[in-house]
Amino acid sequence: MGLKSVLYAKIEMKANKDVFYDVFTNKPHLISTMCPLHVQGFELLDGVIGTVGSKICWMYTFEGKKRISKQIIETIDHEKKVLTFKEFEGDVVDIYDNFKSTLHIETKGEIDLVSWTIEYERPNENVPELVNFLDFIVGMTKAVDDHHVKMN
């Protein structure tokens, strides 16, 4: 068993939270058009987009390298606006075990917030935390948000 790690980021949204949630839930194939520097492709491997148990694949560029992430959608809670993805194959789980990312969209007062939580296990203390990867996710989130602001 590796060293368990949890990283968390919260981003204030400028665009409509419902539109943002809809993109990640029902229209993930559009994300590559919203943030092409981060995500270059999406493929549905099995199941139906927006349903628990579906398998998806992201093609993305991280730290200058083309990468993939094959994930299963573990949870969807439309009421709380929460999605959890577990990577079962790809560049992250080639090094880190039990990688999960959770997207949560909420409103605090008048402010809409997107939070990402990533959980994983490092094989040993010499393997770095995924701080740069969380920064990548934050950058992708801001690019998707900016895209929606420009559209309105």
GROMACS .gro file of N, CA and C in nm:
model
  456
    1MET      N    1   0.084  -0.118   0.000
    1MET     CA    2   0.000   0.000   0.000
    1MET      C    3   0.088   0.124   0.000
    2GLY      N    4   0.053   0.221  -0.084
    2GLY     CA    5   0.132   0.342  -0.100
    2GLY      C    6   0.098   0.450   0.001
    3LEU      N    7   0.156   0.565  -0.020
    3LEU     CA    8   0.133   0.681   0.065
    3LEU      C    9   0.012   0.757   0.011
    4LYS      N   10  -0.094   0.761   0.088
    4LYS     CA   11  -0.217   0.826   0.043
    4LYS      C   12  -0.201   0.978   0.043
    5SER      N   13  -0.253   1.039  -0.063
    5SER     CA   14  -0.245   1.184  -0.077
    5SER      C   15  -0.379   1.238  -0.125
    6VAL      N   16  -0.409   1.359  -0.082
    6VAL     CA   17  -0.529   1.429  -0.127
    6VAL      C   18  -0.489   1.574  -0.153
    7LEU      N   19  -0.521   1.623  -0.272
    7LEU     CA   20  -0.498   1.763  -0.306
    7LEU      C   21  -0.632   1.825  -0.344
    8TYR      N   22  -0.645   1.955  -0.317
    8TYR     CA   23  -0.774   2.021  -0.333
    8TYR      C   24  -0.753   2.161  -0.389
    9ALA      N   25  -0.839   2.201  -0.481
    9ALA     CA   26  -0.836   2.338  -0.534
    9ALA      C   27  -0.978   2.387  -0.551
   10LYS      N   28  -0.997   2.516  -0.526
   10LYS     CA   29  -1.128   2.579  -0.542
   10LYS      C   30  -1.110   2.700  -0.632
   11ILE      N   31  -1.197   2.712  -0.734
   11ILE     CA   32  -1.186   2.818  -0.833
   11ILE      C   33  -1.319   2.893  -0.840
   12GLU      N   34  -1.312   3.025  -0.833
   12GLU     CA   35  -1.432   3.106  -0.848
   12GLU      C   36  -1.469   3.113  -0.995
   13MET      N   37  -1.596   3.087  -1.025
   13MET     CA   38  -1.644   3.087  -1.163
   13MET      C   39  -1.698   3.223  -1.202
   14LYS      N   40  -1.682   3.254  -1.331
   14LYS     CA   41  -1.741   3.374  -1.387
   14LYS      C   42  -1.865   3.338  -1.469
   15ALA      N   43  -1.866   3.218  -1.523
   15ALA     CA   44  -1.977   3.173  -1.609
   15ALA      C   45  -2.085   3.104  -1.526
   16ASN      N   46  -2.188   3.061  -1.592
   16ASN     CA   47  -2.301   2.994  -1.528
   16ASN      C   48  -2.261   2.854  -1.481
   17LYS      N   49  -2.284   2.827  -1.354
   17LYS     CA   50  -2.243   2.698  -1.297
   17LYS      C   51  -2.318   2.581  -1.360
   18ASP      N   52  -2.443   2.601  -1.398
   18ASP     CA   53  -2.521   2.491  -1.457
   18ASP      C   54  -2.468   2.453  -1.595
   19VAL      N   55  -2.427   2.553  -1.673
   19VAL     CA   56  -2.369   2.527  -1.804
   19VAL      C   57  -2.237   2.452  -1.787
   20PHE      N   58  -2.156   2.496  -1.691
   20PHE     CA   59  -2.028   2.432  -1.665
   20PHE      C   60  -2.048   2.286  -1.625
   21TYR      N   61  -2.139   2.260  -1.533
   21TYR     CA   62  -2.167   2.124  -1.488
   21TYR      C   63  -2.217   2.039  -1.605
   22ASP      N   64  -2.302   2.096  -1.689
   22ASP     CA   65  -2.357   2.024  -1.803
   22ASP      C   66  -2.247   1.980  -1.899
   23VAL      N   67  -2.146   2.063  -1.918
   23VAL     CA   68  -2.035   2.027  -2.006
   23VAL      C   69  -1.965   1.902  -1.955
   24PHE      N   70  -1.931   1.899  -1.828
   24PHE     CA   71  -1.858   1.784  -1.774
   24PHE      C   72  -1.946   1.660  -1.762
   25THR      N   73  -2.076   1.679  -1.744
   25THR     CA   74  -2.167   1.566  -1.728
   25THR      C   75  -2.214   1.511  -1.862
   26ASN      N   76  -2.263   1.600  -1.948
   26ASN     CA   77  -2.332   1.556  -2.070
   26ASN      C   78  -2.262   1.589  -2.201
   27LYS      N   79  -2.163   1.677  -2.198
   27LYS     CA   80  -2.098   1.720  -2.322
   27LYS      C   81  -1.945   1.723  -2.311
   28PRO      N   82  -1.884   1.622  -2.251
   28PRO     CA   83  -1.738   1.627  -2.234
   28PRO      C   84  -1.662   1.628  -2.366
   29HIS      N   85  -1.726   1.581  -2.473
   29HIS     CA   86  -1.661   1.582  -2.604
   29HIS      C   87  -1.635   1.724  -2.654
   30LEU      N   88  -1.700   1.824  -2.593
   30LEU     CA   89  -1.679   1.964  -2.633
   30LEU      C   90  -1.562   2.031  -2.560
   31ILE      N   91  -1.512   1.967  -2.456
   31ILE     CA   92  -1.408   2.030  -2.374
   31ILE      C   93  -1.282   2.059  -2.456
   32SER      N   94  -1.248   1.972  -2.549
   32SER     CA   95  -1.127   1.996  -2.629
   32SER      C   96  -1.139   2.121  -2.716
   33THR      N   97  -1.261   2.163  -2.750
   33THR     CA   98  -1.278   2.286  -2.826
   33THR      C   99  -1.272   2.409  -2.735
   34MET      N  100  -1.294   2.388  -2.606
   34MET     CA  101  -1.294   2.499  -2.510
   34MET      C  102  -1.156   2.525  -2.451
   35CYS      N  103  -1.076   2.422  -2.443
   35CYS     CA  104  -0.940   2.438  -2.388
   35CYS      C  105  -0.843   2.346  -2.463
   36PRO      N  106  -0.821   2.375  -2.592
   36PRO     CA  107  -0.738   2.287  -2.675
   36PRO      C  108  -0.592   2.277  -2.632
   37LEU      N  109  -0.543   2.372  -2.556
   37LEU     CA  110  -0.406   2.361  -2.507
   37LEU      C  111  -0.394   2.256  -2.398
   38HIS      N  112  -0.504   2.226  -2.331
   38HIS     CA  113  -0.505   2.128  -2.224
   38HIS      C  114  -0.554   1.992  -2.274
   39VAL      N  115  -0.672   1.991  -2.336
   39VAL     CA  116  -0.738   1.866  -2.377
   39VAL      C  117  -0.751   1.865  -2.529
   40GLN      N  118  -0.703   1.757  -2.592
   40GLN     CA  119  -0.710   1.747  -2.737
   40GLN      C  120  -0.817   1.650  -2.786
   41GLY      N  121  -0.870   1.567  -2.696
   41GLY     CA  122  -0.971   1.473  -2.742
   41GLY      C  123  -1.043   1.403  -2.628
   42PHE      N  124  -1.156   1.347  -2.664
   42PHE     CA  125  -1.240   1.272  -2.571
   42PHE      C  126  -1.301   1.157  -2.650
   43GLU      N  127  -1.311   1.041  -2.585
   43GLU     CA  128  -1.375   0.926  -2.648
   43GLU      C  129  -1.458   0.851  -2.544
   44LEU      N  130  -1.578   0.815  -2.583
   44LEU     CA  131  -1.662   0.729  -2.499
   44LEU      C  132  -1.621   0.586  -2.531
   45LEU      N  133  -1.571   0.514  -2.432
   45LEU     CA  134  -1.525   0.377  -2.452
   45LEU      C  135  -1.636   0.275  -2.431
   46ASP      N  136  -1.725   0.303  -2.334
   46ASP     CA  137  -1.831   0.208  -2.300
   46ASP      C  138  -1.938   0.281  -2.222
   47GLY      N  139  -2.063   0.246  -2.246
   47GLY     CA  140  -2.172   0.306  -2.170
   47GLY      C  141  -2.234   0.425  -2.242
   48VAL      N  142  -2.294   0.512  -2.163
   48VAL     CA  143  -2.363   0.630  -2.213
   48VAL      C  144  -2.305   0.752  -2.143
   49ILE      N  145  -2.274   0.855  -2.221
   49ILE     CA  146  -2.220   0.978  -2.162
   49ILE      C  147  -2.314   1.026  -2.052
   50GLY      N  148  -2.255   1.063  -1.940
   50GLY     CA  149  -2.333   1.119  -1.829
   50GLY      C  150  -2.396   1.016  -1.739
   51THR      N  151  -2.350   0.889  -1.745
   51THR     CA  152  -2.407   0.787  -1.657
   51THR      C  153  -2.296   0.717  -1.580
   52VAL      N  154  -2.328   0.680  -1.457
   52VAL     CA  155  -2.235   0.607  -1.372
   52VAL      C  156  -2.199   0.474  -1.438
   53GLY      N  157  -2.072   0.440  -1.432
   53GLY     CA  158  -2.024   0.315  -1.490
   53GLY      C  159  -1.971   0.330  -1.631
   54SER      N  160  -1.997   0.444  -1.694
   54SER     CA  161  -1.946   0.466  -1.829
   54SER      C  162  -1.794   0.480  -1.825
   55LYS      N  163  -1.731   0.434  -1.932
   55LYS     CA  164  -1.586   0.444  -1.944
   55LYS      C  165  -1.553   0.545  -2.053
   56ILE      N  166  -1.460   0.634  -2.019
   56ILE     CA  167  -1.424   0.743  -2.110
   56ILE      C  168  -1.272   0.751  -2.122
   57CYS      N  169  -1.227   0.820  -2.224
   57CYS     CA  170  -1.083   0.841  -2.243
   57CYS      C  171  -1.058   0.986  -2.280
   58TRP      N  172  -0.966   1.049  -2.207
   58TRP     CA  173  -0.923   1.186  -2.236
   58TRP      C  174  -0.786   1.180  -2.301
   59MET      N  175  -0.764   1.260  -2.404
   59MET     CA  176  -0.634   1.280  -2.464
   59MET      C  177  -0.595   1.424  -2.430
   60TYR      N  178  -0.479   1.441  -2.366
   60TYR     CA  179  -0.441   1.573  -2.316
   60TYR      C  180  -0.290   1.591  -2.322
   61THR      N  181  -0.248   1.715  -2.307
   61THR     CA  182  -0.106   1.746  -2.303
   61THR      C  183  -0.073   1.801  -2.165
   62PHE      N  184   0.023   1.735  -2.100
   62PHE     CA  185   0.066   1.776  -1.966
   62PHE      C  186   0.218   1.777  -1.963
   63GLU      N  187   0.274   1.888  -1.918
   63GLU     CA  188   0.419   1.907  -1.912
   63GLU      C  189   0.484   1.878  -2.046
   64GLY      N  190   0.418   1.925  -2.154
   64GLY     CA  191   0.473   1.914  -2.289
   64GLY      C  192   0.460   1.778  -2.355
   65LYS      N  193   0.395   1.682  -2.289
   65LYS     CA  194   0.382   1.548  -2.345
   65LYS      C  195   0.236   1.511  -2.367
   66LYS      N  196   0.211   1.443  -2.479
   66LYS     CA  197   0.077   1.390  -2.506
   66LYS      C  198   0.051   1.274  -2.412
   67ARG      N  199  -0.067   1.272  -2.350
   67ARG     CA  200  -0.100   1.170  -2.251
   67ARG      C  201  -0.244   1.125  -2.269
   68ILE      N  202  -0.277   1.014  -2.202
   68ILE     CA  203  -0.415   0.966  -2.202
   68ILE      C  204  -0.458   0.932  -2.060
   69SER      N  205  -0.588   0.935  -2.041
   69SER     CA  206  -0.646   0.894  -1.913
   69SER      C  207  -0.776   0.822  -1.943
   70LYS      N  208  -0.778   0.693  -1.916
   70LYS     CA  209  -0.902   0.615  -1.930
   70LYS      C  210  -0.965   0.609  -1.792
   71GLN      N  211  -1.091   0.651  -1.785
   71GLN     CA  212  -1.158   0.665  -1.656
   71GLN      C  213  -1.295   0.600  -1.658
   72ILE      N  214  -1.340   0.565  -1.540
   72ILE     CA  215  -1.478   0.522  -1.522
   72ILE      C  216  -1.548   0.629  -1.437
   73ILE      N  217  -1.670   0.660  -1.475
   73ILE     CA  218  -1.746   0.756  -1.396
   73ILE      C  219  -1.802   0.681  -1.276
   74GLU      N  220  -1.751   0.714  -1.158
   74GLU     CA  221  -1.790   0.642  -1.036
   74GLU      C  222  -1.917   0.695  -0.973
   75THR      N  223  -1.930   0.827  -0.967
   75THR     CA  224  -2.050   0.885  -0.906
   75THR      C  225  -2.094   1.008  -0.984
   76ILE      N  226  -2.225   1.027  -0.985
   76ILE     CA  227  -2.286   1.149  -1.037
   76ILE      C  228  -2.398   1.185  -0.940
   77ASP      N  229  -2.392   1.306  -0.887
   77ASP     CA  230  -2.499   1.355  -0.801
   77ASP      C  231  -2.545   1.489  -0.858
   78HIS      N  232  -2.654   1.485  -0.934
   78HIS     CA  233  -2.702   1.606  -1.002
   78HIS      C  234  -2.748   1.712  -0.902
   79GLU      N  235  -2.805   1.669  -0.792
   79GLU     CA  236  -2.854   1.765  -0.693
   79GLU      C  237  -2.740   1.845  -0.630
   80LYS      N  238  -2.633   1.774  -0.593
   80LYS     CA  239  -2.517   1.840  -0.531
   80LYS      C  240  -2.413   1.884  -0.632
   81LYS      N  241  -2.435   1.849  -0.759
   81LYS     CA  242  -2.341   1.881  -0.868
   81LYS      C  243  -2.201   1.826  -0.838
   82VAL      N  244  -2.195   1.693  -0.823
   82VAL     CA  245  -2.070   1.624  -0.794
   82VAL      C  246  -2.049   1.512  -0.896
   83LEU      N  247  -1.928   1.504  -0.950
   83LEU     CA  248  -1.888   1.396  -1.040
   83LEU      C  249  -1.757   1.339  -0.989
   84THR      N  250  -1.745   1.207  -0.989
   84THR     CA  251  -1.619   1.143  -0.952
   84THR      C  252  -1.574   1.051  -1.063
   85PHE      N  253  -1.448   1.067  -1.102
   85PHE     CA  254  -1.387   0.985  -1.206
   85PHE      C  255  -1.272   0.905  -1.144
   86LYS      N  256  -1.261   0.777  -1.182
   86LYS     CA  257  -1.149   0.696  -1.136
   86LYS      C  258  -1.071   0.649  -1.258
   87GLU      N  259  -0.943   0.681  -1.260
   87GLU     CA  260  -0.859   0.639  -1.373
   87GLU      C  261  -0.825   0.492  -1.357
   88PHE      N  262  -0.851   0.413  -1.464
   88PHE     CA  263  -0.816   0.272  -1.460
   88PHE      C  264  -0.701   0.238  -1.555
   89GLU      N  265  -0.668   0.330  -1.643
   89GLU     CA  266  -0.555   0.310  -1.733
   89GLU      C  267  -0.508   0.447  -1.780
   90GLY      N  268  -0.376   0.463  -1.790
   90GLY     CA  269  -0.325   0.590  -1.840
   90GLY      C  270  -0.196   0.631  -1.773
   91ASP      N  271  -0.153   0.750  -1.808
   91ASP     CA  272  -0.023   0.798  -1.764
   91ASP      C  273  -0.014   0.821  -1.614
   92VAL      N  274  -0.122   0.863  -1.551
   92VAL     CA  275  -0.117   0.887  -1.406
   92VAL      C  276  -0.107   0.755  -1.331
   93VAL      N  277  -0.193   0.658  -1.363
   93VAL     CA  278  -0.191   0.532  -1.288
   93VAL      C  279  -0.074   0.441  -1.327
   94ASP      N  280   0.003   0.482  -1.428
   94ASP     CA  281   0.128   0.409  -1.453
   94ASP      C  282   0.225   0.430  -1.337
   95ILE      N  283   0.207   0.540  -1.263
   95ILE     CA  284   0.295   0.573  -1.150
   95ILE      C  285   0.220   0.572  -1.017
   96TYR      N  286   0.101   0.630  -1.017
   96TYR     CA  287   0.023   0.648  -0.893
   96TYR      C  288  -0.093   0.549  -0.891
   97ASP      N  289  -0.121   0.494  -0.774
   97ASP     CA  290  -0.232   0.399  -0.759
   97ASP      C  291  -0.358   0.471  -0.714
   98ASN      N  292  -0.472   0.411  -0.746
   98ASN     CA  293  -0.604   0.455  -0.697
   98ASN      C  294  -0.630   0.603  -0.720
   99PHE      N  295  -0.603   0.650  -0.843
   99PHE     CA  296  -0.623   0.791  -0.874
   99PHE      C  297  -0.770   0.820  -0.900
  100LYS      N  298  -0.824   0.916  -0.824
  100LYS     CA  299  -0.962   0.963  -0.842
  100LYS      C  300  -0.961   1.114  -0.846
  101SER      N  301  -1.050   1.168  -0.929
  101SER     CA  302  -1.071   1.314  -0.929
  101SER      C  303  -1.220   1.340  -0.910
  102THR      N  304  -1.249   1.435  -0.825
  102THR     CA  305  -1.389   1.470  -0.796
  102THR      C  306  -1.410   1.617  -0.827
  103LEU      N  307  -1.512   1.643  -0.907
  103LEU     CA  308  -1.555   1.777  -0.942
  103LEU      C  309  -1.678   1.809  -0.859
  104HIS      N  310  -1.678   1.926  -0.794
  104HIS     CA  311  -1.794   1.969  -0.716
  104HIS      C  312  -1.819   2.115  -0.748
  105ILE      N  313  -1.943   2.147  -0.782
  105ILE     CA  314  -1.981   2.284  -0.812
  105ILE      C  315  -2.082   2.328  -0.707
  106GLU      N  316  -2.056   2.444  -0.646
  106GLU     CA  317  -2.143   2.492  -0.539
  106GLU      C  318  -2.152   2.644  -0.543
  107THR      N  319  -2.246   2.696  -0.468
  107THR     CA  320  -2.261   2.840  -0.455
  107THR      C  321  -2.245   2.877  -0.308
  108LYS      N  322  -2.159   2.974  -0.283
  108LYS     CA  323  -2.139   3.029  -0.148
  108LYS      C  324  -2.178   3.175  -0.154
  109GLY      N  325  -2.290   3.207  -0.092
  109GLY     CA  326  -2.340   3.344  -0.103
  109GLY      C  327  -2.381   3.371  -0.247
  110GLU      N  328  -2.312   3.464  -0.310
  110GLU     CA  329  -2.341   3.499  -0.450
  110GLU      C  330  -2.233   3.446  -0.544
  111ILE      N  331  -2.141   3.367  -0.491
  111ILE     CA  332  -2.026   3.323  -0.570
  111ILE      C  333  -2.040   3.175  -0.605
  112ASP      N  334  -2.026   3.144  -0.735
  112ASP     CA  335  -2.024   3.005  -0.781
  112ASP      C  336  -1.879   2.957  -0.778
  113LEU      N  337  -1.859   2.837  -0.724
  113LEU     CA  338  -1.726   2.781  -0.708
  113LEU      C  339  -1.717   2.642  -0.769
  114VAL      N  340  -1.604   2.614  -0.832
  114VAL     CA  341  -1.571   2.480  -0.879
  114VAL      C  342  -1.460   2.430  -0.789
  115SER      N  343  -1.477   2.313  -0.733
  115SER     CA  344  -1.367   2.255  -0.656
  115SER      C  345  -1.330   2.120  -0.717
  116TRP      N  346  -1.203   2.093  -0.716
  116TRP     CA  347  -1.148   1.966  -0.761
  116TRP      C  348  -1.073   1.904  -0.644
  117THR      N  349  -1.099   1.778  -0.620
  117THR     CA  350  -1.023   1.701  -0.522
  117THR      C  351  -0.961   1.584  -0.596
  118ILE      N  352  -0.830   1.568  -0.582
  118ILE     CA  353  -0.767   1.450  -0.640
  118ILE      C  354  -0.709   1.366  -0.527
  119GLU      N  355  -0.737   1.237  -0.536
  119GLU     CA  356  -0.690   1.141  -0.436
  119GLU      C  357  -0.608   1.035  -0.509
  120TYR      N  358  -0.500   0.993  -0.447
  120TYR     CA  359  -0.412   0.895  -0.510
  120TYR      C  360  -0.316   0.839  -0.406
  121GLU      N  361  -0.242   0.737  -0.448
  121GLU     CA  362  -0.138   0.680  -0.363
  121GLU      C  363  -0.005   0.686  -0.436
  122ARG      N  364   0.095   0.740  -0.368
  122ARG     CA  365   0.231   0.741  -0.421
  122ARG      C  366   0.298   0.610  -0.379
  123PRO      N  367   0.374   0.548  -0.467
  123PRO     CA  368   0.438   0.421  -0.429
  123PRO      C  369   0.540   0.436  -0.317
  124ASN      N  370   0.605   0.554  -0.310
  124ASN     CA  371   0.701   0.580  -0.202
  124ASN      C  372   0.722   0.731  -0.191
  125GLU      N  373   0.797   0.773  -0.091
  125GLU     CA  374   0.814   0.916  -0.066
  125GLU      C  375   0.901   0.986  -0.170
  126ASN      N  376   0.971   0.911  -0.255
  126ASN     CA  377   1.052   0.972  -0.360
  126ASN      C  378   0.969   1.013  -0.482
  127VAL      N  379   0.846   0.964  -0.490
  127VAL     CA  380   0.757   1.001  -0.600
  127VAL      C  381   0.685   1.130  -0.560
  128PRO      N  382   0.691   1.233  -0.645
  128PRO     CA  383   0.636   1.363  -0.606
  128PRO      C  384   0.484   1.365  -0.596
  129GLU      N  385   0.436   1.459  -0.516
  129GLU     CA  386   0.292   1.486  -0.510
  129GLU      C  387   0.249   1.539  -0.647
  130LEU      N  388   0.121   1.531  -0.675
  130LEU     CA  389   0.068   1.572  -0.805
  130LEU      C  390   0.024   1.719  -0.807
  131VAL      N  391   0.102   1.805  -0.745
  131VAL     CA  392   0.069   1.948  -0.739
  131VAL      C  393   0.063   2.007  -0.880
  132ASN      N  394   0.159   1.974  -0.966
  132ASN     CA  395   0.159   2.025  -1.103
  132ASN      C  396   0.036   1.976  -1.180
  133PHE      N  397  -0.007   1.855  -1.152
  133PHE     CA  398  -0.125   1.802  -1.221
  133PHE      C  399  -0.251   1.875  -1.174
  134LEU      N  400  -0.258   1.905  -1.045
  134LEU     CA  401  -0.372   1.983  -0.995
  134LEU      C  402  -0.372   2.123  -1.059
  135ASP      N  403  -0.255   2.182  -1.074
  135ASP     CA  404  -0.245   2.311  -1.143
  135ASP      C  405  -0.295   2.301  -1.287
  136PHE      N  406  -0.264   2.189  -1.353
  136PHE     CA  407  -0.313   2.164  -1.489
  136PHE      C  408  -0.466   2.160  -1.490
  137ILE      N  409  -0.526   2.090  -1.394
  137ILE     CA  410  -0.673   2.080  -1.386
  137ILE      C  411  -0.734   2.218  -1.361
  138VAL      N  412  -0.671   2.297  -1.275
  138VAL     CA  413  -0.719   2.433  -1.249
  138VAL      C  414  -0.712   2.516  -1.378
  139GLY      N  415  -0.603   2.505  -1.451
  139GLY     CA  416  -0.589   2.577  -1.578
  139GLY      C  417  -0.695   2.537  -1.678
  140MET      N  418  -0.723   2.408  -1.687
  140MET     CA  419  -0.828   2.359  -1.776
  140MET      C  420  -0.963   2.415  -1.734
  141THR      N  421  -0.990   2.414  -1.605
  141THR     CA  422  -1.117   2.465  -1.552
  141THR      C  423  -1.135   2.612  -1.586
  142LYS      N  424  -1.030   2.690  -1.567
  142LYS     CA  425  -1.037   2.833  -1.599
  142LYS      C  426  -1.057   2.856  -1.749
  143ALA      N  427  -0.995   2.773  -1.832
  143ALA     CA  428  -1.011   2.787  -1.977
  143ALA      C  429  -1.155   2.756  -2.019
  144VAL      N  430  -1.215   2.653  -1.960
  144VAL     CA  431  -1.355   2.621  -1.990
  144VAL      C  432  -1.446   2.734  -1.942
  145ASP      N  433  -1.418   2.786  -1.824
  145ASP     CA  434  -1.496   2.897  -1.769
  145ASP      C  435  -1.484   3.020  -1.860
  146ASP      N  436  -1.361   3.054  -1.899
  146ASP     CA  437  -1.338   3.169  -1.987
  146ASP      C  438  -1.411   3.152  -2.120
  147HIS      N  439  -1.412   3.032  -2.173
  147HIS     CA  440  -1.483   3.003  -2.298
  147HIS      C  441  -1.631   3.040  -2.285
  148HIS      N  442  -1.692   3.001  -2.174
  148HIS     CA  443  -1.834   3.030  -2.155
  148HIS      C  444  -1.860   3.179  -2.133
  149VAL      N  445  -1.768   3.247  -2.068
  149VAL     CA  446  -1.783   3.392  -2.049
  149VAL      C  447  -1.780   3.461  -2.185
  150LYS      N  448  -1.688   3.420  -2.273
  150LYS     CA  449  -1.677   3.481  -2.406
  150LYS      C  450  -1.800   3.451  -2.491
  151MET      N  451  -1.863   3.337  -2.470
  151MET     CA  452  -1.981   3.299  -2.549
  151MET      C  453  -2.103   3.383  -2.511
  152ASN      N  454  -2.103   3.439  -2.391
  152ASN     CA  455  -2.221   3.516  -2.345
  152ASN      C  456  -2.199   3.659  -2.363
   0.00000   0.00000   0.00000
